[in-house]
CSV table of C-alpha atoms in Angstrom, one decimal:
chain,number,residue,atom,x,y,z
A,1,MET,CA,125.2,107.3,35.7
A,2,GLU,CA,122.0,105.4,36.5
A,3,ARG,CA,118.9,107.1,35.5
A,4,THR,CA,116.1,107.7,38.0
A,5,GLU,CA,112.7,105.9,37.8
A,6,ALA,CA,111.0,109.2,36.7
A,7,GLU,CA,113.5,109.7,33.9
A,8,LEU,CA,113.0,106.1,32.7
A,9,ILE,CA,109.2,106.4,32.7
A,10,ALA,CA,109.4,109.8,30.9
A,11,ALA,CA,111.7,108.2,28.3
A,12,VAL,CA,109.4,105.3,27.7
A,13,ARG,CA,106.4,107.6,27.4
A,14,GLN,CA,108.3,109.5,24.7
A,15,GLY,CA,108.8,106.3,22.7
A,16,ASP,CA,112.1,105.0,24.0
A,17,ALA,CA,111.2,101.4,24.5
A,18,ALA,CA,114.7,100.4,25.6
A,19,SER,CA,114.3,102.5,28.8
A,20,PHE,CA,111.6,100.0,29.9
A,21,GLU,CA,114.2,97.2,30.4
A,22,PRO,CA,115.7,98.7,33.6
A,23,LEU,CA,112.2,99.1,35.1
A,24,VAL,CA,111.5,95.4,34.3
A,25,ARG,CA,114.8,94.4,35.9
A,26,ARG,CA,114.2,96.5,39.0
A,27,TYR,CA,110.6,95.5,39.8
A,28,SER,CA,110.4,91.9,38.5
A,29,PRO,CA,111.4,90.3,41.9
A,30,ARG,CA,108.3,91.9,43.6
A,31,VAL,CA,106.0,90.9,40.7
A,32,PHE,CA,107.3,87.3,40.7
A,33,ALA,CA,106.8,87.0,44.5
A,34,THR,CA,103.2,88.2,44.2
A,35,ALA,CA,102.5,86.0,41.2
A,36,ARG,CA,103.8,82.9,43.0
A,37,ARG,CA,101.1,83.3,45.6
A,38,TYR,CA,98.4,82.6,43.0
A,39,ALA,CA,100.0,80.2,40.5
A,40,ARG,CA,101.8,77.0,41.4
A,41,ARG,CA,103.6,76.1,38.1
A,42,GLU,CA,106.6,78.1,37.3
A,43,SER,CA,105.5,78.4,33.6
A,44,GLU,CA,102.2,80.0,34.7
A,45,VAL,CA,104.0,82.4,37.0
A,46,GLU,CA,106.3,83.5,34.1
A,47,ASP,CA,103.2,84.0,31.9
A,48,ILE,CA,101.5,86.1,34.5
A,49,VAL,CA,104.6,88.3,35.0
A,50,GLN,CA,105.1,88.7,31.3
A,51,GLU,CA,101.4,89.7,31.0
A,52,VAL,CA,101.9,92.3,33.8
A,53,TRP,CA,104.8,93.9,32.0
A,54,MET,CA,103.0,93.9,28.6
A,55,LYS,CA,100.1,95.7,30.3
A,56,ALA,CA,102.4,98.1,32.1
A,57,TYR,CA,104.0,99.1,28.9
A,58,GLN,CA,100.7,99.6,27.2
A,59,LYS,CA,99.2,101.6,30.1
A,60,LEU,CA,102.3,103.6,31.0
A,61,PRO,CA,101.0,106.7,29.0
A,62,GLY,CA,98.1,106.7,31.5
A,63,PHE,CA,100.4,106.7,34.5
A,64,ARG,CA,100.0,110.1,36.0
A,65,GLY,CA,102.8,109.8,38.6
A,66,GLU,CA,100.5,110.7,41.6
A,67,ALA,CA,101.4,107.5,43.3
A,68,PRO,CA,104.7,105.7,43.2
A,69,PHE,CA,105.3,103.6,40.2
A,70,GLU,CA,105.7,100.5,42.4
A,71,HIS,CA,102.2,100.9,43.8
A,72,TRP,CA,100.7,101.3,40.4
A,73,LEU,CA,102.6,98.2,39.2
A,74,MET,CA,101.4,96.2,42.2
A,75,ARG,CA,97.8,97.1,41.4
A,76,LEU,CA,98.3,95.9,37.9
A,77,THR,CA,99.9,92.7,39.2
A,78,VAL,CA,97.1,91.9,41.6
A,79,ARG,CA,94.5,92.5,38.9
A,80,THR,CA,96.4,90.3,36.4
A,81,CYS,CA,96.6,87.6,39.0
A,82,TYR,CA,92.9,87.8,39.6
A,83,ASP,CA,92.3,87.5,35.8
A,84,PHE,CA,94.5,84.5,35.9
A,85,LEU,CA,92.5,82.9,38.7
A,86,ARG,CA,89.2,83.5,36.9
A,87,ALA,CA,90.6,82.0,33.7
A,88,HIS,CA,91.9,78.9,35.5
A,89,GLN,CA,89.2,77.6,37.8
A,90,ARG,CA,90.0,74.0,36.9
A,91,ASN,CA,90.8,72.6,40.3
A,92,ARG,CA,87.8,73.7,42.2
A,93,GLU,CA,85.6,71.1,43.9
A,94,ALA,CA,88.4,68.6,43.5
A,95,SER,CA,88.5,65.7,46.0
A,96,PHE,CA,90.9,65.6,49.0
A,97,SER,CA,91.6,61.9,48.3
A,98,GLU,CA,94.9,62.7,46.7
A,99,LEU,CA,96.6,64.3,49.7
A,100,SER,CA,100.2,63.5,50.0
A,101,GLU,CA,101.5,61.3,52.9
A,102,GLY,CA,102.9,64.4,54.7
A,103,GLU,CA,99.6,66.3,54.4
A,104,SER,CA,97.6,63.3,55.7
A,105,ASP,CA,100.0,62.8,58.6
A,106,TRP,CA,99.8,66.5,59.5
A,107,LEU,CA,96.0,66.3,59.5
A,108,GLU,CA,96.0,63.2,61.7
A,109,ARG,CA,98.4,64.7,64.1
A,110,PHE,CA,96.2,67.8,64.2
A,111,ALA,CA,93.1,65.7,64.9
A,112,LYS,CA,94.8,64.0,67.8
A,113,GLU,CA,96.6,67.0,69.3
A,114,PRO,CA,95.3,70.3,67.8
A,115,VAL,CA,97.5,72.5,70.0
A,116,GLY,CA,101.0,71.0,69.6
A,117,ASN,CA,100.9,70.5,65.8
A,118,PRO,CA,103.6,72.8,64.3
A,119,GLU,CA,102.3,75.6,62.1
A,120,ASP,CA,105.5,75.9,60.1
A,121,ALA,CA,105.4,72.4,58.7
A,122,GLU,CA,105.8,72.2,54.9
A,123,ALA,CA,102.8,69.8,54.8
A,124,ALA,CA,100.6,72.5,56.4
A,125,ARG,CA,101.7,75.0,53.7
A,126,GLN,CA,100.9,72.5,50.9
A,127,LEU,CA,97.6,71.8,52.5
A,128,VAL,CA,96.6,75.4,52.7
A,129,GLU,CA,97.7,75.8,49.1
A,130,ARG,CA,95.4,72.9,48.2
A,131,ILE,CA,92.5,74.5,50.1
A,132,LEU,CA,93.0,77.9,48.5
A,133,GLU,CA,92.9,76.3,45.0
A,134,GLN,CA,89.3,75.2,45.8
A,135,LEU,CA,88.1,78.6,46.6
A,136,SER,CA,86.4,80.9,44.1
A,137,PRO,CA,88.7,83.6,42.6
A,138,PRO,CA,87.4,86.5,44.7
A,139,ALA,CA,87.6,84.4,47.8
A,140,ARG,CA,91.1,83.3,47.2
A,141,LEU,CA,92.2,86.8,46.4
A,142,VAL,CA,90.7,88.2,49.6
A,143,ILE,CA,92.0,85.4,51.8
A,144,THR,CA,95.5,85.8,50.4
A,145,LEU,CA,95.5,89.6,50.8
A,146,LEU,CA,93.6,89.9,54.1
A,147,GLU,CA,94.6,86.8,56.0
A,148,ILE,CA,98.0,85.8,54.6
A,149,GLU,CA,99.6,89.1,53.6
A,150,GLU,CA,97.7,90.8,56.4
A,151,ARG,CA,96.8,93.9,54.4
A,152,SER,CA,94.1,96.3,55.5
A,153,VAL,CA,90.6,96.5,53.9
A,154,LYS,CA,91.6,100.0,52.5
A,155,GLU,CA,94.8,98.6,50.9
A,156,ILE,CA,92.9,95.7,49.4
A,157,SER,CA,90.3,98.1,48.0
A,158,ARG,CA,93.1,100.1,46.4
A,159,LEU,CA,94.8,97.0,45.0
A,160,THR,CA,91.8,95.4,43.6
A,161,GLY,CA,89.7,98.4,42.6
A,162,TRP,CA,86.8,97.1,44.6
A,163,SER,CA,85.0,99.4,47.0
A,164,VAL,CA,85.6,99.1,50.8
A,165,PRO,CA,82.1,97.6,51.4
A,166,LEU,CA,82.6,95.2,48.6
A,167,VAL,CA,85.9,94.0,50.1
A,168,LYS,CA,84.2,93.5,53.4
A,169,VAL,CA,81.3,91.5,51.9
A,170,ARG,CA,83.8,89.4,49.9
A,171,ALA,CA,85.9,88.8,52.9
A,172,PHE,CA,82.9,87.6,54.9
A,173,ARG,CA,81.9,85.2,52.0
A,174,ALA,CA,85.5,84.1,51.6
A,175,ARG,CA,85.7,83.0,55.2
A,176,ALA,CA,82.4,81.1,54.9
A,177,GLU,CA,83.6,79.5,51.7
A,178,MET,CA,86.9,78.4,53.4
A,179,ARG,CA,85.1,76.9,56.3
A,180,LYS,CA,82.9,75.0,53.9
A,181,VAL,CA,86.0,73.5,52.2
A,182,LEU,CA,87.5,72.7,55.6
A,183,ARG,CA,84.3,70.9,56.7
A,184,ARG,CA,84.4,68.9,53.4
A,185,LEU,CA,88.1,68.0,54.1
A,186,ALA,CA,87.3,66.8,57.6
A,187,ARG,CA,84.3,64.8,56.3
A,188,GLU,CA,86.4,63.2,53.5
A,189,LYS,CA,89.3,62.3,55.7
A,190,TYR,CA,87.0,61.0,58.5
A,191,LEU,CA,88.5,63.5,61.0
B,1,MET,CA,87.4,68.3,64.9
B,2,ASN,CA,88.0,72.0,65.7
B,3,LEU,CA,87.7,73.6,62.3
B,4,LEU,CA,88.4,77.1,63.6
B,5,GLU,CA,91.6,76.0,65.1
B,6,LEU,CA,92.5,74.1,61.9
B,7,GLU,CA,91.8,77.3,59.9
B,8,ARG,CA,93.9,79.4,62.2
B,9,LYS,CA,96.8,76.9,62.0
B,10,LEU,CA,96.7,76.6,58.3
B,11,LEU,CA,96.6,80.4,57.8
B,12,ALA,CA,99.5,80.8,60.3
B,13,ALA,CA,101.5,78.3,58.3
B,14,ALA,CA,100.7,80.2,55.0
B,15,ARG,CA,101.8,83.5,56.7
B,16,ARG,CA,105.1,82.1,57.6
B,17,PHE,CA,105.9,81.1,54.0
B,18,THR,CA,107.3,83.9,51.9
B,19,PRO,CA,107.2,83.2,48.2
B,20,SER,CA,110.5,83.3,46.4
B,21,ASP,CA,111.2,86.5,44.5
B,22,CYS,CA,113.9,85.0,42.2
B,23,VAL,CA,113.6,86.0,38.6
B,24,PRO,CA,114.5,83.5,35.8
B,25,TYR,CA,117.7,84.2,33.9
B,26,ALA,CA,117.4,86.9,31.2
B,27,PHE,CA,113.7,87.3,31.9
B,28,GLU,CA,113.8,91.1,31.1
B,29,GLN,CA,115.1,90.2,27.7
B,30,ARG,CA,112.2,87.9,27.2
B,31,VAL,CA,109.8,90.7,28.1
B,32,MET,CA,111.6,93.1,25.7
B,33,ALA,CA,111.5,90.6,22.9
B,34,ALA,CA,107.8,90.1,23.5
B,35,LEU,CA,107.3,93.9,23.4
B,36,ARG,CA,109.3,94.2,20.1
B,37,GLY,CA,107.4,91.3,18.6
B,38,ARG,CA,104.0,92.7,19.4
B,39,PRO,CA,102.2,93.7,16.2
B,40,ALA,CA,101.5,97.4,15.9
B,41,VAL,CA,97.8,98.3,16.0
B,42,ASP,CA,96.6,98.9,12.5
B,43,LEU,CA,93.5,101.0,12.8
B,44,CYS,CA,92.4,100.4,9.2
B,45,ALA,CA,92.7,96.6,9.7
B,46,VAL,CA,90.6,96.9,12.9
B,47,TRP,CA,88.0,98.9,11.1
B,48,ALA,CA,87.9,96.5,8.2
B,49,ARG,CA,87.6,93.5,10.5
B,50,GLY,CA,84.7,95.2,12.3
B,51,LEU,CA,82.9,95.9,9.0
B,52,TRP,CA,83.4,92.3,7.9
B,53,ARG,CA,81.9,91.1,11.2
B,54,ALA,CA,79.0,93.4,10.9
B,55,ALA,CA,78.3,92.3,7.3
B,56,ALA,CA,76.8,88.9,8.2
B,57,PRO,CA,74.2,90.2,10.7
B,58,CYS,CA,73.2,93.0,8.2
B,59,VAL,CA,72.7,90.4,5.4
B,60,GLY,CA,70.6,88.4,7.9
B,61,VAL,CA,68.4,91.3,8.8
B,62,MET,CA,68.0,92.3,5.1
B,63,LEU,CA,66.9,88.7,4.2
B,64,LEU,CA,64.4,88.7,7.1
B,65,LEU,CA,62.9,92.0,6.0
B,66,ALA,CA,62.8,90.8,2.3
B,67,ALA,CA,61.0,87.6,3.3
B,68,TRP,CA,58.6,89.5,5.5
B,69,SER,CA,57.7,92.0,2.8
B,70,VAL,CA,57.1,89.1,0.3
B,71,PHE,CA,55.3,86.7,2.6
B,72,ALA,CA,53.4,89.0,4.9
B,73,PRO,CA,49.6,88.8,4.4
B,74,ALA,CA,48.4,91.6,2.1
B,75,GLN,CA,46.4,94.3,4.0
B,76,SER,CA,43.0,95.2,2.7
B,77,ALA,CA,43.1,97.8,-0.1
B,78,PRO,CA,42.9,101.4,1.0
B,79,ALA,CA,39.6,103.1,0.4
B,80,SER,CA,41.1,105.6,-2.0
B,81,ASN,CA,44.4,106.6,-3.4
B,82,LEU,CA,46.6,108.4,-0.8
B,83,SER,CA,48.2,110.8,-3.4
B,84,GLN,CA,44.8,111.8,-4.7
B,85,GLU,CA,43.5,112.5,-1.2
B,86,LEU,CA,46.5,114.6,-0.4
B,87,GLU,CA,46.1,116.6,-3.6
B,88,ASN,CA,42.4,117.2,-2.8
B,89,ALA,CA,43.3,118.4,0.8
B,90,VAL,CA,46.0,120.8,-0.4
B,91,LEU,CA,44.1,122.2,-3.3
B,92,ALA,CA,40.7,122.4,-1.5
B,93,ALA,CA,41.0,126.1,-0.8
B,94,ALA,CA,42.0,126.9,-4.4
B,95,THR,CA,39.1,125.0,-6.0
B,96,PRO,CA,36.4,127.4,-7.1
B,97,GLU,CA,32.9,126.5,-5.8
B,98,PRO,CA,30.3,125.7,-8.6
B,99,LEU,CA,28.3,128.7,-9.7
B,100,ALA,CA,25.0,126.9,-9.2
B,101,ASP,CA,25.5,126.8,-5.5
B,102,LEU,CA,25.8,130.6,-5.3
B,103,THR,CA,22.7,132.2,-3.9
B,104,TRP,CA,21.8,135.9,-4.0
């Protein structure tokens, strides 16, 4: 008979490390999907997810069970992704001269006909990924949570541990930062 | 170029994309192996490491104070011996006044 989540957590807290494995198996897909929003290389994604599980194991004794385990784990995941972004700020202020052919085509088509350009093009997705990489870690996190995942300010506050006013301030700054990057892109590509 | 429209389109494109949730083969075993391989926290070792780290700054401070005590300019000599002054103050009440000063 399959044990419930509460039973597994209680067993791990009592020192049965093997009971942690079913939790890892059950929730890894969600953790991987979240980590893939912040890291491009698969090796980096795996490192983030492993770090999340190591932290979860370490901090499990502090889990009071007031909120569902999944929510607690997602908070841990978002904070680990943020730590990853802060530790890997290498691509910021990179030039847009290395855009792929598809990305350049998409931009040129957009410049000629802004309304008709398809939003679901793979090139657009790669371009937005490139732009997000040039944002500061808090800006990237806020844009991803607020604009891409369409979460509320309250939810972001819970996930990040930032206060609601701080989320609002960071969202405002993130939008300004993103517009600055877009202006630079337009200038460099002569659009 | 309409930057607001460009921003809207790019964010819309990002929204349509859902990252894959596929998990590499035997990933949970990798996590469990990492957990088992994690060294247990040895409190004595942590304490000893802290002591060793604190030793260098302590030696530095000690050397600075020693140098200061050796090379600091000597203050002018006190007017009288401190221990003698203390003794006089404490024993002042017990010291009998000279008989010659007594008046009748």
